[in-house]
CSV table of C-alpha atoms and ligand atoms in Angstrom, one decimal:
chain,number,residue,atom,x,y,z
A,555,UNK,CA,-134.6,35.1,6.8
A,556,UNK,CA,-134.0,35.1,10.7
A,557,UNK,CA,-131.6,37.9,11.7
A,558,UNK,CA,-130.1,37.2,15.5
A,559,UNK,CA,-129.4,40.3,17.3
A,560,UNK,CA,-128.8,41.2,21.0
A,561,UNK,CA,-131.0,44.3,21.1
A,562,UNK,CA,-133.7,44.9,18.6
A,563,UNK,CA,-135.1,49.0,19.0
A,564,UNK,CA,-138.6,49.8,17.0
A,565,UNK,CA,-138.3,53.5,16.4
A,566,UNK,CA,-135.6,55.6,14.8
A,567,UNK,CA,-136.3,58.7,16.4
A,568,UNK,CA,-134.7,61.0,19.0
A,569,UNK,CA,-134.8,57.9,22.3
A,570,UNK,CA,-134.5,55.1,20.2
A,571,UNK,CA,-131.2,56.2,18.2
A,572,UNK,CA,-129.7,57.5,21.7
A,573,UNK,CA,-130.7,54.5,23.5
A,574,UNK,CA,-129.6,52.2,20.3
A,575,UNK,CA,-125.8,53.8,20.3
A,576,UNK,CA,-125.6,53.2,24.2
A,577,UNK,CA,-125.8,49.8,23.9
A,578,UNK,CA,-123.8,48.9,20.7
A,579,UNK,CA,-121.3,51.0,22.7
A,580,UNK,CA,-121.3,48.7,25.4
A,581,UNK,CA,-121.1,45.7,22.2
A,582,UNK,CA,-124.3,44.6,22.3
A,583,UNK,CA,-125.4,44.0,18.6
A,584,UNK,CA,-128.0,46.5,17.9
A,585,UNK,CA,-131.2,47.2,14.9
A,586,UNK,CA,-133.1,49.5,14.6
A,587,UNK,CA,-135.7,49.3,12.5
A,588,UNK,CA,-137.6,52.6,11.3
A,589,UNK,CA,-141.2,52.3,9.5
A,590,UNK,CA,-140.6,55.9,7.6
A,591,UNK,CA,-137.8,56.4,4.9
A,592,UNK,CA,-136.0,59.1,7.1
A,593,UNK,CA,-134.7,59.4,10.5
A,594,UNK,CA,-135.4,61.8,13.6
A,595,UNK,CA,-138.5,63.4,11.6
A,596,UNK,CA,-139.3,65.1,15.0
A,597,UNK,CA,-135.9,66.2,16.1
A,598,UNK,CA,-135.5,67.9,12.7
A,599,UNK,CA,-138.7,70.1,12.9
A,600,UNK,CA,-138.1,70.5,16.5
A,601,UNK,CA,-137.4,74.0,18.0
A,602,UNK,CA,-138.7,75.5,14.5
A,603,UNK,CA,-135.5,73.6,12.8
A,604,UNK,CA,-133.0,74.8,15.4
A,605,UNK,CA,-133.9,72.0,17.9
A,606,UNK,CA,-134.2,73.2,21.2
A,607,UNK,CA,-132.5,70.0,22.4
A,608,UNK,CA,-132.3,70.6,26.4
A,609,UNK,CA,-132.5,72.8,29.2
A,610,UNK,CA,-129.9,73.7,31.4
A,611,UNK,CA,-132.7,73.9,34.4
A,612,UNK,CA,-134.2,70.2,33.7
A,613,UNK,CA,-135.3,69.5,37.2
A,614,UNK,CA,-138.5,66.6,38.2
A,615,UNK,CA,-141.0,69.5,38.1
A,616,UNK,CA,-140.7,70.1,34.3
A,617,UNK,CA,-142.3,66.8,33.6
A,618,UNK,CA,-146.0,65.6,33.9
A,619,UNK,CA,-146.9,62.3,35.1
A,620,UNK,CA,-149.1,59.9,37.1
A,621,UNK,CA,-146.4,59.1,39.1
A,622,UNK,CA,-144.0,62.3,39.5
A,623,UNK,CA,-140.9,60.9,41.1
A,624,UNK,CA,-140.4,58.5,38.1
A,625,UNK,CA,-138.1,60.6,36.1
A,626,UNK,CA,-135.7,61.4,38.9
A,627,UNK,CA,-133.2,58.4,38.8
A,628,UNK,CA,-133.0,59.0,34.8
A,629,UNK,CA,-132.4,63.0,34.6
A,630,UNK,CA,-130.0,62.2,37.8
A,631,UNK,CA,-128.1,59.7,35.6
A,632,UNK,CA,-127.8,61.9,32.2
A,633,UNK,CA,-127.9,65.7,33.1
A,634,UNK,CA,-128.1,68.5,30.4
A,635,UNK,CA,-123.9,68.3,31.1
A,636,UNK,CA,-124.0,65.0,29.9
A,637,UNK,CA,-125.9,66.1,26.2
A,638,UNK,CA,-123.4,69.4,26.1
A,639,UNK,CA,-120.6,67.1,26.1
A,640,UNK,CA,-121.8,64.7,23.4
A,641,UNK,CA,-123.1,68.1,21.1
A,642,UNK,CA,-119.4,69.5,21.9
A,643,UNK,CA,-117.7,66.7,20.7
A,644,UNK,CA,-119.5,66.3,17.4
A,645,UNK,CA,-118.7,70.2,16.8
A,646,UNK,CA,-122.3,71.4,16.8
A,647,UNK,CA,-122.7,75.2,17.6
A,648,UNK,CA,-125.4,76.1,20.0
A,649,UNK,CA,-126.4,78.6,21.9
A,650,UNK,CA,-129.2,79.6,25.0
A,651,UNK,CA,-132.2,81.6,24.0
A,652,UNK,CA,-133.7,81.9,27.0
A,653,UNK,CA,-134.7,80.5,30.4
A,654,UNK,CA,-131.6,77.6,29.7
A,655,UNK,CA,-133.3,76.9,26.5
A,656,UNK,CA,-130.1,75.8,24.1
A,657,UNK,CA,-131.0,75.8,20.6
A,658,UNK,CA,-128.6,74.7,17.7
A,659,UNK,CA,-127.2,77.4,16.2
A,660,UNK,CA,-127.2,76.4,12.4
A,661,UNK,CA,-129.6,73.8,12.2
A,662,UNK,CA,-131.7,70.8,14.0
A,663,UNK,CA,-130.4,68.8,11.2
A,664,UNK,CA,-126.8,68.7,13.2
A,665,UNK,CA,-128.5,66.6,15.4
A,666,UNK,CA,-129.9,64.5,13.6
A,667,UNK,CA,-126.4,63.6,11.9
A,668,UNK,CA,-124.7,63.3,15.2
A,669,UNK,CA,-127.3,60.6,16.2
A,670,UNK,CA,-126.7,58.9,13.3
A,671,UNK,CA,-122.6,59.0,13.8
A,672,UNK,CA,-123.3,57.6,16.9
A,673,UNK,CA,-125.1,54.4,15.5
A,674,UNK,CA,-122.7,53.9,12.7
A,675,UNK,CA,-119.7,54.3,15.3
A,676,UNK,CA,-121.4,52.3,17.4
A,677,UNK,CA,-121.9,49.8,14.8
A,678,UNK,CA,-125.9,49.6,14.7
A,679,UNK,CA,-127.7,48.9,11.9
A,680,UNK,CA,-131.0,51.2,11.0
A,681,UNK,CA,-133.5,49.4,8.8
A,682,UNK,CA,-135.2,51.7,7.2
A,683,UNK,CA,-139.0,51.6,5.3
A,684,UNK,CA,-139.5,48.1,8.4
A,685,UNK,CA,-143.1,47.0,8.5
A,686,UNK,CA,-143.4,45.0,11.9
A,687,UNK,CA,-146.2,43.0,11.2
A,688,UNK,CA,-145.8,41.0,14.9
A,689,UNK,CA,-144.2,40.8,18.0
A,690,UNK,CA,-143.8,37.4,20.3
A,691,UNK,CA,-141.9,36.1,23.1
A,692,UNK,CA,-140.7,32.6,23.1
A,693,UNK,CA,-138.9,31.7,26.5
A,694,UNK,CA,-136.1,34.6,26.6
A,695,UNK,CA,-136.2,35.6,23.2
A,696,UNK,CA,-138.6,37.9,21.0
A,697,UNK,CA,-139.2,37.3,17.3
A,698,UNK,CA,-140.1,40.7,15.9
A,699,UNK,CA,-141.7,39.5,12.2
A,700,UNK,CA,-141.7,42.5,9.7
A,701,UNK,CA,-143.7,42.3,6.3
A,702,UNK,CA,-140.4,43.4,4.2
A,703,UNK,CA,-137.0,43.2,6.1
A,704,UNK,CA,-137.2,39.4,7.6
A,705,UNK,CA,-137.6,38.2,11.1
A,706,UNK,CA,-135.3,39.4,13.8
A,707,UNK,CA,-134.8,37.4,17.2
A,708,UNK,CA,-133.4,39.1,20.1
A,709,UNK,CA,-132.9,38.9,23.9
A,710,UNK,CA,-133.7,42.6,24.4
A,711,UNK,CA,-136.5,44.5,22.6
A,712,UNK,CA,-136.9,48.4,23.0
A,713,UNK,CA,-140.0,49.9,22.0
A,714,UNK,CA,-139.0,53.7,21.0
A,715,UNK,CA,-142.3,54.5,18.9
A,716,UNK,CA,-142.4,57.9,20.1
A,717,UNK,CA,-145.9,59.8,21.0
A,718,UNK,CA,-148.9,60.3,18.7
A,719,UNK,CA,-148.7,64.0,18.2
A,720,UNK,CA,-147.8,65.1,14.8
A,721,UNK,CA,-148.8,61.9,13.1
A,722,UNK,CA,-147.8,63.6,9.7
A,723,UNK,CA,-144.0,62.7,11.0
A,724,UNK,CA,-144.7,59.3,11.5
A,725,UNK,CA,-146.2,58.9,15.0
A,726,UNK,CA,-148.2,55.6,15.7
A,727,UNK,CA,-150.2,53.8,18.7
A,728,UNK,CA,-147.6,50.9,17.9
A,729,UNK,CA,-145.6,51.4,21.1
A,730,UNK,CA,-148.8,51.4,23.1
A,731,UNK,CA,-150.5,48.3,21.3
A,732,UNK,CA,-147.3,46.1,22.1
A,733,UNK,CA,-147.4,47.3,25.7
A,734,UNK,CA,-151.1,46.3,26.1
A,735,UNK,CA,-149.8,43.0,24.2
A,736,UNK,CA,-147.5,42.3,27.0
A,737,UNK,CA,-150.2,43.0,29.8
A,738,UNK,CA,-148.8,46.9,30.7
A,739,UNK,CA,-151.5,49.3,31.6
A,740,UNK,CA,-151.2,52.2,29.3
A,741,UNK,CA,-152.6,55.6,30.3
A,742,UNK,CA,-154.9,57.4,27.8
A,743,UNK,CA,-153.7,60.1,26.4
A,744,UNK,CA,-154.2,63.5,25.2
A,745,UNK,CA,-152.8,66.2,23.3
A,746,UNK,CA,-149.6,68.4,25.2
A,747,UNK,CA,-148.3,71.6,24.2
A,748,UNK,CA,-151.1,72.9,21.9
A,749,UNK,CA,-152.5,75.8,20.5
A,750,UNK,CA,-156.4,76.2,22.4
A,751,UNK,CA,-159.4,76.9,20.2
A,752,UNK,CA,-161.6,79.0,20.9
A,753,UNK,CA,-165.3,78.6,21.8
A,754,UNK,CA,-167.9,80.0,19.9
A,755,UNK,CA,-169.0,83.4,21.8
A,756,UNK,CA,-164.6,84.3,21.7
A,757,UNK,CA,-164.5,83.6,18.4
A,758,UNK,CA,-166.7,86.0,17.6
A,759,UNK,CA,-165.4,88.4,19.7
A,760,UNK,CA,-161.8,87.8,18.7
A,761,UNK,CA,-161.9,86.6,15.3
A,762,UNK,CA,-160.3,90.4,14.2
A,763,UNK,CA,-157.3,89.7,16.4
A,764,UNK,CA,-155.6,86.8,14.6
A,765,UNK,CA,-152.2,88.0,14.8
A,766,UNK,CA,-151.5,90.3,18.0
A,767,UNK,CA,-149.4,89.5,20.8
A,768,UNK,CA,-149.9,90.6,24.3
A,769,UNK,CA,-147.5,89.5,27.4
A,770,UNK,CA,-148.7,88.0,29.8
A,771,UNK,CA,-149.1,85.4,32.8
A,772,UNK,CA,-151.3,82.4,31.6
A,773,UNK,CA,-151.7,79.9,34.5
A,774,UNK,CA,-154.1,77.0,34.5
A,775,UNK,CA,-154.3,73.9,37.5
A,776,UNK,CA,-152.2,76.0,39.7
A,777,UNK,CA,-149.8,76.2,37.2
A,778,UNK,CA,-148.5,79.5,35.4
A,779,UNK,CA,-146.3,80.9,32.5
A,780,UNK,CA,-145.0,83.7,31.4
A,781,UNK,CA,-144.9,85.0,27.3
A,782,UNK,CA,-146.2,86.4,24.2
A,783,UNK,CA,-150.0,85.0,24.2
A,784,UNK,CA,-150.7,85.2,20.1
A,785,UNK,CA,-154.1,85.6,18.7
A,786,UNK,CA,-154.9,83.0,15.7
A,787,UNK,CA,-157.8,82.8,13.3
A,788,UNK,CA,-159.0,80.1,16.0
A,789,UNK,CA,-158.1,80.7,19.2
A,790,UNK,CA,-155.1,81.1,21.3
A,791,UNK,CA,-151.4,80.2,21.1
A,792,UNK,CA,-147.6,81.1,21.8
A,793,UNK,CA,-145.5,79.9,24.7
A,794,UNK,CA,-147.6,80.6,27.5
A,795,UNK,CA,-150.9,78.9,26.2
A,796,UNK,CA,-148.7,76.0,24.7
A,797,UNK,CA,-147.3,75.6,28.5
A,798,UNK,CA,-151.0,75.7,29.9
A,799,UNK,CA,-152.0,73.3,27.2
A,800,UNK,CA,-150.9,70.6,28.8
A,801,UNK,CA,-152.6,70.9,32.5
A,802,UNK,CA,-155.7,72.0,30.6
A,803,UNK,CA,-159.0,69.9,30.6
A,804,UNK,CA,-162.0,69.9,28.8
A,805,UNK,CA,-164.7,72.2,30.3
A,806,UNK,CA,-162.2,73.7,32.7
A,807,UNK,CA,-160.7,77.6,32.2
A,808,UNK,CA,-157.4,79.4,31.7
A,809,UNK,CA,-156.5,82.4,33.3
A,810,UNK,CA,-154.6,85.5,31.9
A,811,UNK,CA,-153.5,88.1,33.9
A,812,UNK,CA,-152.9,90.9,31.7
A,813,UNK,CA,-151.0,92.8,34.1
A,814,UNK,CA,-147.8,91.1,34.9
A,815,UNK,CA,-145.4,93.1,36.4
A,816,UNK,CA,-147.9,95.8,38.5
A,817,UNK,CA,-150.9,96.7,40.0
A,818,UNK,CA,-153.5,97.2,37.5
A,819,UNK,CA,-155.8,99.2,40.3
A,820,UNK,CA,-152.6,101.6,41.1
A,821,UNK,CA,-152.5,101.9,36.9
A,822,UNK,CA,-156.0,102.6,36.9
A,823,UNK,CA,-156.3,104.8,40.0
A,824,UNK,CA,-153.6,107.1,39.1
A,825,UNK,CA,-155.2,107.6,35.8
A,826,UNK,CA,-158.4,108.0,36.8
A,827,UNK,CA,-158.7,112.4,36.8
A,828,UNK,CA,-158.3,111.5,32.6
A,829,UNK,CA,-161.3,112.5,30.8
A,830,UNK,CA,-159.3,109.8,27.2
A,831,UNK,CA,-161.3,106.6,26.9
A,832,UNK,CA,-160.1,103.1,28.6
A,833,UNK,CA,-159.1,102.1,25.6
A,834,UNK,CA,-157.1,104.7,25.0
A,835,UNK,CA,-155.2,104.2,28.9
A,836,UNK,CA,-155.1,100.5,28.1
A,837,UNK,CA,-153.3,101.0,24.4
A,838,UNK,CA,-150.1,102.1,26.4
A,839,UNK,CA,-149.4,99.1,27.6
A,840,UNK,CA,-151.3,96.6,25.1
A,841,UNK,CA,-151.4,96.5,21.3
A,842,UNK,CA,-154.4,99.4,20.6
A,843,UNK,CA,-156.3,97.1,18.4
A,844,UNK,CA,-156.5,94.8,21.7
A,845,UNK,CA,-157.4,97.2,24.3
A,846,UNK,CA,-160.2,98.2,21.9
A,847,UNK,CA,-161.3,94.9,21.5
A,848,UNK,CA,-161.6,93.6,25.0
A,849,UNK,CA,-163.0,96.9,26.4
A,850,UNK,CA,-166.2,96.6,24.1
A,851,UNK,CA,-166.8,92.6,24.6
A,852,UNK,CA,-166.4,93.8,28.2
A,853,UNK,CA,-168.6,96.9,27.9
A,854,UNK,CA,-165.9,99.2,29.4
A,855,UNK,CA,-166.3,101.8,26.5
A,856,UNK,CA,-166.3,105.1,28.4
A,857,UNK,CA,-163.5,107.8,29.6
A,858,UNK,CA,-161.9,106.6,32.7
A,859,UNK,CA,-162.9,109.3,34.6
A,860,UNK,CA,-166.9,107.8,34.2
A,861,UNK,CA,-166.1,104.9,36.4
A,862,UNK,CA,-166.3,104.6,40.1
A,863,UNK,CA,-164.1,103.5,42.1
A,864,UNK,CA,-166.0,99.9,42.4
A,865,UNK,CA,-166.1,100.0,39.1
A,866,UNK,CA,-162.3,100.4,38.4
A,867,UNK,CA,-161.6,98.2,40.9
A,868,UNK,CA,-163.9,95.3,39.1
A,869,UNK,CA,-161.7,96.2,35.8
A,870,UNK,CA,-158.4,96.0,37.8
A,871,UNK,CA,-159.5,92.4,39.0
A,872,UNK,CA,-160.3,91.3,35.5
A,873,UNK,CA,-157.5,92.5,34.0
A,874,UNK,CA,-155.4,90.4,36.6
A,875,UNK,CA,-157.3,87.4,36.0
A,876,UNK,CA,-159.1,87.3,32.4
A,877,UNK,CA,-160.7,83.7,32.7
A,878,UNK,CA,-161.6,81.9,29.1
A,879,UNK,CA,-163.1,78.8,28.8
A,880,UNK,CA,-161.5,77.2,25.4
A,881,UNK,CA,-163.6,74.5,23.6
A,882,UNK,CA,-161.0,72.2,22.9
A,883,UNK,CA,-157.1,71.7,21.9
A,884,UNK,CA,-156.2,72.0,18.2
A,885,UNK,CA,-155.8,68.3,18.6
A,886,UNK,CA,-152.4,65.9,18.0
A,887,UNK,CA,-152.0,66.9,14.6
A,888,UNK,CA,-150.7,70.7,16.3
A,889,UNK,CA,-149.4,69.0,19.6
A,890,UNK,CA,-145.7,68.8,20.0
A,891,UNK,CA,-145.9,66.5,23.1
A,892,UNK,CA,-148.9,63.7,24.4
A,893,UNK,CA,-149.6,63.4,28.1
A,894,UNK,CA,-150.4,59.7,29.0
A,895,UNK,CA,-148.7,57.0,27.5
A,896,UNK,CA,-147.0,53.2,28.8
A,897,UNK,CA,-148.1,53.7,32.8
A,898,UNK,CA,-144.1,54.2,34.4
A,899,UNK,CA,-145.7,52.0,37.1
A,900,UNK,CA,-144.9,49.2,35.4
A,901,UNK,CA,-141.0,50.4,34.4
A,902,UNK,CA,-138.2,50.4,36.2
A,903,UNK,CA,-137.0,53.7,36.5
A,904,UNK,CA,-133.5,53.0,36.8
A,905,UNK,CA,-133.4,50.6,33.5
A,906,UNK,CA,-136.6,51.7,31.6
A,907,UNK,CA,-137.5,47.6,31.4
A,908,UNK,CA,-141.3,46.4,32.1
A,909,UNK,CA,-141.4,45.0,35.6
A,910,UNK,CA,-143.3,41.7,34.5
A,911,UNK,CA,-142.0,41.1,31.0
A,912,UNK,CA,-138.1,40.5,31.1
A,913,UNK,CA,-136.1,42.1,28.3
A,914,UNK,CA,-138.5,44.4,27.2
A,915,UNK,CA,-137.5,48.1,27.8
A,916,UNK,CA,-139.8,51.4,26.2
A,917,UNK,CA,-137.6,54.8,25.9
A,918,UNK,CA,-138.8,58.5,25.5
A,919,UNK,CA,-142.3,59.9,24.3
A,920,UNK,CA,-144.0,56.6,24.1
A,921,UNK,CA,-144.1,56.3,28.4
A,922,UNK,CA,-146.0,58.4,30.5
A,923,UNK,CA,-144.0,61.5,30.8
A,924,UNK,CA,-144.4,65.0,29.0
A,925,UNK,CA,-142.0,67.6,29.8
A,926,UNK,CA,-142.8,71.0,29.0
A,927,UNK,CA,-142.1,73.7,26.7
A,928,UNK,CA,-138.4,74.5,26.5
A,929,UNK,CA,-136.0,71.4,25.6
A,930,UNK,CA,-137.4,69.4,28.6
A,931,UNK,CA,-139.1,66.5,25.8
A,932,UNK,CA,-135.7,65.9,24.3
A,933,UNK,CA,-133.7,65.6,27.4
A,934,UNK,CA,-136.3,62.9,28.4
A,935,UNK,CA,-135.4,61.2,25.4
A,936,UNK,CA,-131.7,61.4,25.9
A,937,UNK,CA,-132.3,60.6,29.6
A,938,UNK,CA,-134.9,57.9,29.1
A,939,UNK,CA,-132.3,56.4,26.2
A,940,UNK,CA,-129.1,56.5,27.9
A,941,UNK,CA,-130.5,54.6,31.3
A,942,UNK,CA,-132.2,51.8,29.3
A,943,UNK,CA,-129.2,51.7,26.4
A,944,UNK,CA,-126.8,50.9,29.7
A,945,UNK,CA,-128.9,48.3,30.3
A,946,UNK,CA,-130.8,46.5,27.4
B,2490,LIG,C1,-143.3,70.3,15.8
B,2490,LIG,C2,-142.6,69.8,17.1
B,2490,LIG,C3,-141.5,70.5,17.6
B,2490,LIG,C4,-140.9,70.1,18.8
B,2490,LIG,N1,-139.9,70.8,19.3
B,2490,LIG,C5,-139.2,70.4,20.4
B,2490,LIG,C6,-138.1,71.1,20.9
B,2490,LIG,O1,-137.6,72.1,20.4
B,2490,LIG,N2,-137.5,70.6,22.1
B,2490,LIG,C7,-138.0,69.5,22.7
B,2490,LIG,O2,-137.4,69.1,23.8
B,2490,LIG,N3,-139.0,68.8,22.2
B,2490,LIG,C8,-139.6,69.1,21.0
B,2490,LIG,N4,-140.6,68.4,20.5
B,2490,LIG,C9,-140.9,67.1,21.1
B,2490,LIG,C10,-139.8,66.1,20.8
B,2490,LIG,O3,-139.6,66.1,19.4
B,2490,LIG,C11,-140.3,64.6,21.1
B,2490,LIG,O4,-140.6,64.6,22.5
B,2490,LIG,C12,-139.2,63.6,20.9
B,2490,LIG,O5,-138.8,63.6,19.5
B,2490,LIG,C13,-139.6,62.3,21.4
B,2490,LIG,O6,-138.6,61.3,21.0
B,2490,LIG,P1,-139.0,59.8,20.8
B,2490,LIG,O7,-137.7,59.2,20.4
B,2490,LIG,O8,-139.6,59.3,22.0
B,2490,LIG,O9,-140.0,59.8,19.7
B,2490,LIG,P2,-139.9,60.3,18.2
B,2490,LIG,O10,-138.7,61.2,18.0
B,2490,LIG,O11,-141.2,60.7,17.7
B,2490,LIG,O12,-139.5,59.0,17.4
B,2490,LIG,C14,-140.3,57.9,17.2
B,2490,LIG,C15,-139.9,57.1,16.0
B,2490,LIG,O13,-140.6,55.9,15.9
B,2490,LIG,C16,-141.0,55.6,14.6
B,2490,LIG,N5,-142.1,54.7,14.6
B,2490,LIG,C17,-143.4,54.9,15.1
B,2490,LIG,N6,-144.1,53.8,15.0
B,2490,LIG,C18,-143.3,52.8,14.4
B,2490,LIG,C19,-143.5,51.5,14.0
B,2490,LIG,N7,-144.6,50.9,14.1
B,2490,LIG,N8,-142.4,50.8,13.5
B,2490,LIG,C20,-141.2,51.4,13.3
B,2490,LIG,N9,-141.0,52.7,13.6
B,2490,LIG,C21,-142.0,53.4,14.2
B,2490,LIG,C22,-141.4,57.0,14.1
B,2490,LIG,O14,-141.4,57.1,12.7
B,2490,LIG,C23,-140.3,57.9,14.7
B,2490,LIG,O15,-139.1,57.9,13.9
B,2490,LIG,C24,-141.3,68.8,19.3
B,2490,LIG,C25,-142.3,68.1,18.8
B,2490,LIG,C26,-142.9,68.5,17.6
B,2490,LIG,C27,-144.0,67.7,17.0
């Protein structure tokens, strides 16, 4: 069976169904075809089901790429504005946590069904439970051959396959594979926003820890965050770490400065005349079990009033800049983002479309660009969506 459409989208999640409603807004006749039997698996999970679904601070800098200025014309062309309105109008409650971090107020799931009333309204089809088996151009027109719903010929084609983190929701190298089909360069990728493990000499030293939470600034490649930094049974996580995550590489360090908002040689020095262990100074401003912990792996177990004043000042500097050298990410089963991806070079950024391949447009996680913690992934999908859905 040959099913003629104008736009054919591979990929029901958060880019694909925004991109997919564009179009058939415009008329275009639109499919999407889904290979799970659900839609927006990520968006529903996202933001621990709240969906943290943009930021009211998107700017360039949020996102990591090879080639940096790529985003621009996209975030220019649908601003966080732009998604408020569209939530708005479909009655969905939200409100901002933090740091322009909006969150849905009852449930992720909201989203999900106003992405799906978008489709319907825009009359798309979704095809769900689609095994494309092949993909090939012939003259202006790709035939996109699944094992189970038929064959589908289209002028446009939008590949909206998403990023390989979280595979358990569905994520595949599809997008990628059909990019390297078509002669695109794709950048290799590598887990984003992860929890770090630890290597073998911290575990030991913090396996007791799994649990605590200390603030602080975590900054790694120049770049740093501020947050809760939670112990786990294996290593290191919370906002802060999930940030670093993504500019981390392996063999390099992170850096924690466990003194955020002061002078940790002032702290010490005006402490000093007290005959009560470190530890004890420490435990008023970190969790006690901490302070214990990372005084003895650092050998500072005496009263404060037994250092010198070269001393202190070595502890003051450490506590500023704590340097651990994690053995590897938890990998892209725990990653809620993948750096690398379809190279942009090879994208318009004003339409989404491959440069050399007419009529074939990728959208969202599936490209070369990782936002970071805080709503910045799904407003590249809405952003990414809505520029190549105006033109596909
Ligand atoms: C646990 C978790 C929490 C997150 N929380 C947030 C958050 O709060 N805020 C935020 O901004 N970002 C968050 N993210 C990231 C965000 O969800 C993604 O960046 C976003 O969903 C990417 O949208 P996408 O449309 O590109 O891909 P996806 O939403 O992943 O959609 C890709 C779709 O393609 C389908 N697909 C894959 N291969 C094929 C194929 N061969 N044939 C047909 N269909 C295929 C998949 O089944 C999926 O439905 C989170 C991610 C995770 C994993």
């Amino acid at each position: 069976m040959i099913i003629n459409k104008d736009v054919v989208v591979i990929g029901a999640g958060a880019s694909g169904l925004f991109a997919a409603a564009e179009a058939g807004m415009r008329g275009r006749r639109v499919v999407v075809l889904e290979r799970s039997a659900a839609l927006g698996n990520k968006v529903r999970v996202s933001g621990g089901g709240r969906c943290n679904f943009t930021n009211l601070n998107v700017t360039p800098d949020n996102y990591i790429s090879q080639n940096p200025r790529f985003c621009i014309s996209a975030l220019t062309g649908f601003t966080p504005r732009d998604f408020i309105e569209i939530i708005e109008r479909y009655g969905i409650r939200y409100y901002e946590k933090e740091q322009g971090q909006l969150f849905c107020k009852i449930s992720s799931g909201e989203v999900v069904s106003m992405l799906r009333r978008r489709c319907e309204d825009a009359g798309v089809t979704i095809v769900y439970n689609a095994k494309v088996h092949d993909i090939t151009k012939r003259g202006d027109v790709f035939v996109i051959v699944t094992n189970n719903t038929g064959v589908f010929h289209c002028s446009s084609l939008c590949l909206a396959t998403g990023g390989i983190s979280y595979p358990q929701l569905g994520a595949t190298t599809f997008g990628y594979r059909i990019a390297a089909q078509f002669g695109l360069n794709v950048i290799p990728t590598r887990p984003a926003l992860v929890p770090l493990v630890f290597n073998a000499k911290d575990s030991a030293d913090f396996s007791g820890l799994a649990g605590i939470s200390v603030d602080a600034v975590v900054s790694c490649d120049g770049r740093a965050f501020r947050g809760g930094v939670l112990f786990t049974q294996r290593g290191l996580s919370g906002p802060p770490v999930l940030q670093v995550s993504s500019y981390w590489r392996a063999g390099g360090y992170i850096s924690i400065n466990l003194f955020p908002d002061g002078d940790a040689w002032e702290f010490l020095l005006s402490r000093r005349r007290n005959k009560a262990e470190l530890a004890t100074i420490l435990s008023g401003v970190f969790s006690k079990n901490f302070a214990r912990r990372w005084c003895e792996i650092n050998s500072y177990v005496r009263p404060i009033n037994q250092f010198n004043d070269k001393e202190l000042r070595e502890i003051a500097g450490h506590l500023h800049d704590w340097k651990l050298w994690p053995a590897k990410t938890e990998g892209y089963k725990r990653a809620e983002a993948v750096i690398g991806g379809v190279d942009t070079g090879e994208l318009s950024s004003k339409t989404m479309e491959a440069k050399k391949v007419n009529g074939l447009y990728f959208t969202g996680e599936v490209m070369d660009v990782t936002g970071q913690l805080g709503g910045y992934n799904l407003h590249w999908a809405w952003a990414s969506g809505y520029a190549c859905g105006r033109h596909m």
